[in-house]
Amino acid sequence: MSPEDAVYRISEAMILVMMLSLPPIIVASLVGLAVSLLQALTQMQEQTIQFGVKLIAVALTLFMMSSFLGSETIGFTQALFDDFPTLVR
């Protein structure tokens, strides 16, 4: 495998990781912002409320996107294994 092939495969993997991790991060950020705003408006400063709500929101996001996440990961892995004979030459 040439260094160019390795860099290309690693960059594909990093892009896939960023693409798959972006939706839960966005959901956690938006939910955290909304809960923080509500806590500031009601003057309730309990840290566990924000953590619990974000945990549930991220879990629901991962559950709803599990088919997409799995298909993208499997597709990348299959493409990597399909190209493996040409990469080791």
PDB file of C-alpha atoms in Angstrom:
ATOM      1  CA  MET A   1       0.000   0.000   0.000  1.00  0.00           C
ATOM      2  CA  SER A   2       1.412   3.347  -0.969  1.00  0.00           C
ATOM      3  CA  PRO A   3       1.396   6.260   1.449  1.00  0.00           C
ATOM      4  CA  GLU A   4      -1.137   8.039  -0.749  1.00  0.00           C
ATOM      5  CA  ASP A   5      -3.557   5.112  -0.442  1.00  0.00           C
ATOM      6  CA  ALA A   6      -3.130   5.034   3.318  1.00  0.00           C
ATOM      7  CA  VAL A   7      -3.718   8.770   3.632  1.00  0.00           C
ATOM      8  CA  TYR A   8      -6.793   8.506   1.402  1.00  0.00           C
ATOM      9  CA  ARG A   9      -8.284   5.640   3.452  1.00  0.00           C
ATOM     10  CA  ILE A  10      -7.556   7.379   6.736  1.00  0.00           C
ATOM     11  CA  SER A  11      -9.098  10.619   5.504  1.00  0.00           C
ATOM     12  CA  GLU A  12     -12.201   8.707   4.351  1.00  0.00           C
ATOM     13  CA  ALA A  13     -12.452   7.113   7.789  1.00  0.00           C
ATOM     14  CA  MET A  14     -12.088  10.466   9.542  1.00  0.00           C
ATOM     15  CA  ILE A  15     -14.764  12.048   7.350  1.00  0.00           C
ATOM     16  CA  LEU A  16     -17.071   9.122   8.108  1.00  0.00           C
ATOM     17  CA  VAL A  17     -16.450   9.499  11.844  1.00  0.00           C
ATOM     18  CA  MET A  18     -17.213  13.218  11.682  1.00  0.00           C
ATOM     19  CA  MET A  19     -20.330  12.643   9.585  1.00  0.00           C
ATOM     20  CA  LEU A  20     -21.658   9.979  11.957  1.00  0.00           C
ATOM     21  CA  SER A  21     -20.889  11.876  15.156  1.00  0.00           C
ATOM     22  CA  LEU A  22     -22.261  15.233  14.038  1.00  0.00           C
ATOM     23  CA  PRO A  23     -26.024  14.605  14.597  1.00  0.00           C
ATOM     24  CA  PRO A  24     -25.710  13.526  18.266  1.00  0.00           C
ATOM     25  CA  ILE A  25     -23.353  16.439  18.947  1.00  0.00           C
ATOM     26  CA  ILE A  26     -25.774  18.922  17.382  1.00  0.00           C
ATOM     27  CA  VAL A  27     -28.709  17.467  19.327  1.00  0.00           C
ATOM     28  CA  ALA A  28     -26.764  17.550  22.598  1.00  0.00           C
ATOM     29  CA  SER A  29     -25.741  21.159  21.982  1.00  0.00           C
ATOM     30  CA  LEU A  30     -29.242  22.335  21.125  1.00  0.00           C
ATOM     31  CA  VAL A  31     -30.867  20.469  24.011  1.00  0.00           C
ATOM     32  CA  GLY A  32     -28.210  21.732  26.409  1.00  0.00           C
ATOM     33  CA  LEU A  33     -28.783  25.295  25.237  1.00  0.00           C
ATOM     34  CA  ALA A  34     -32.566  24.971  25.591  1.00  0.00           C
ATOM     35  CA  VAL A  35     -32.354  23.412  29.059  1.00  0.00           C
ATOM     36  CA  SER A  36     -29.832  26.031  30.174  1.00  0.00           C
ATOM     37  CA  LEU A  37     -32.137  28.780  28.966  1.00  0.00           C
ATOM     38  CA  LEU A  38     -35.087  27.248  30.815  1.00  0.00           C
ATOM     39  CA  GLN A  39     -33.001  26.837  33.960  1.00  0.00           C
ATOM     40  CA  ALA A  40     -31.886  30.462  33.764  1.00  0.00           C
ATOM     41  CA  LEU A  41     -35.467  31.651  33.295  1.00  0.00           C
ATOM     42  CA  THR A  42     -36.772  29.599  36.214  1.00  0.00           C
ATOM     43  CA  GLN A  43     -33.642  30.161  38.347  1.00  0.00           C
ATOM     44  CA  MET A  44     -33.297  26.432  38.951  1.00  0.00           C
ATOM     45  CA  GLN A  45     -29.592  25.553  39.014  1.00  0.00           C
ATOM     46  CA  GLU A  46     -29.626  21.752  39.121  1.00  0.00           C
ATOM     47  CA  GLN A  47     -26.862  20.179  37.000  1.00  0.00           C
ATOM     48  CA  THR A  48     -28.366  16.699  36.826  1.00  0.00           C
ATOM     49  CA  ILE A  49     -31.472  17.903  34.965  1.00  0.00           C
ATOM     50  CA  GLN A  50     -29.419  19.079  32.021  1.00  0.00           C
ATOM     51  CA  PHE A  51     -27.349  15.888  31.980  1.00  0.00           C
ATOM     52  CA  GLY A  52     -30.416  13.637  32.093  1.00  0.00           C
ATOM     53  CA  VAL A  53     -32.268  15.475  29.344  1.00  0.00           C
ATOM     54  CA  LYS A  54     -29.197  15.518  27.092  1.00  0.00           C
ATOM     55  CA  LEU A  55     -28.596  11.824  27.732  1.00  0.00           C
ATOM     56  CA  ILE A  56     -32.156  10.950  26.729  1.00  0.00           C
ATOM     57  CA  ALA A  57     -32.024  13.212  23.644  1.00  0.00           C
ATOM     58  CA  VAL A  58     -28.734  11.731  22.423  1.00  0.00           C
ATOM     59  CA  ALA A  59     -29.965   8.178  23.068  1.00  0.00           C
ATOM     60  CA  LEU A  60     -33.117   8.871  21.040  1.00  0.00           C
ATOM     61  CA  THR A  61     -31.047  10.416  18.257  1.00  0.00           C
ATOM     62  CA  LEU A  62     -28.756   7.396  18.100  1.00  0.00           C
ATOM     63  CA  PHE A  63     -31.754   5.050  18.160  1.00  0.00           C
ATOM     64  CA  MET A  64     -33.515   6.894  15.337  1.00  0.00           C
ATOM     65  CA  MET A  65     -30.347   7.082  13.229  1.00  0.00           C
ATOM     66  CA  SER A  66     -29.097   3.562  13.929  1.00  0.00           C
ATOM     67  CA  SER A  67     -29.995   2.230  10.475  1.00  0.00           C
ATOM     68  CA  PHE A  68     -28.151   5.096   8.776  1.00  0.00           C
ATOM     69  CA  LEU A  69     -25.149   4.795  11.087  1.00  0.00           C
ATOM     70  CA  GLY A  70     -24.955   1.043  10.575  1.00  0.00           C
ATOM     71  CA  SER A  71     -25.365   1.161   6.811  1.00  0.00           C
ATOM     72  CA  GLU A  72     -22.670   3.820   6.415  1.00  0.00           C
ATOM     73  CA  THR A  73     -20.246   1.921   8.634  1.00  0.00           C
ATOM     74  CA  ILE A  74     -20.910  -1.390   6.888  1.00  0.00           C
ATOM     75  CA  GLY A  75     -20.617   0.256   3.472  1.00  0.00           C
ATOM     76  CA  PHE A  76     -17.239   1.750   4.356  1.00  0.00           C
ATOM     77  CA  THR A  77     -16.001  -1.552   5.767  1.00  0.00           C
ATOM     78  CA  GLN A  78     -17.166  -3.501   2.715  1.00  0.00           C
ATOM     79  CA  ALA A  79     -15.493  -1.015   0.375  1.00  0.00           C
ATOM     80  CA  LEU A  80     -12.298  -1.294   2.385  1.00  0.00           C
ATOM     81  CA  PHE A  81     -12.329  -5.099   2.248  1.00  0.00           C
ATOM     82  CA  ASP A  82     -13.241  -5.085  -1.463  1.00  0.00           C
ATOM     83  CA  ASP A  83     -10.237  -2.872  -2.202  1.00  0.00           C
ATOM     84  CA  PHE A  84      -7.927  -4.853   0.076  1.00  0.00           C
ATOM     85  CA  PRO A  85      -6.445  -7.098  -2.678  1.00  0.00           C
ATOM     86  CA  THR A  86      -5.409  -4.057  -4.706  1.00  0.00           C
ATOM     87  CA  LEU A  87      -4.025  -2.268  -1.651  1.00  0.00           C
ATOM     88  CA  VAL A  88      -1.609  -5.004  -0.579  1.00  0.00           C
ATOM     89  CA  ARG A  89       0.111  -5.272  -3.949  1.00  0.00           C
TER      90      ARG A  89
END
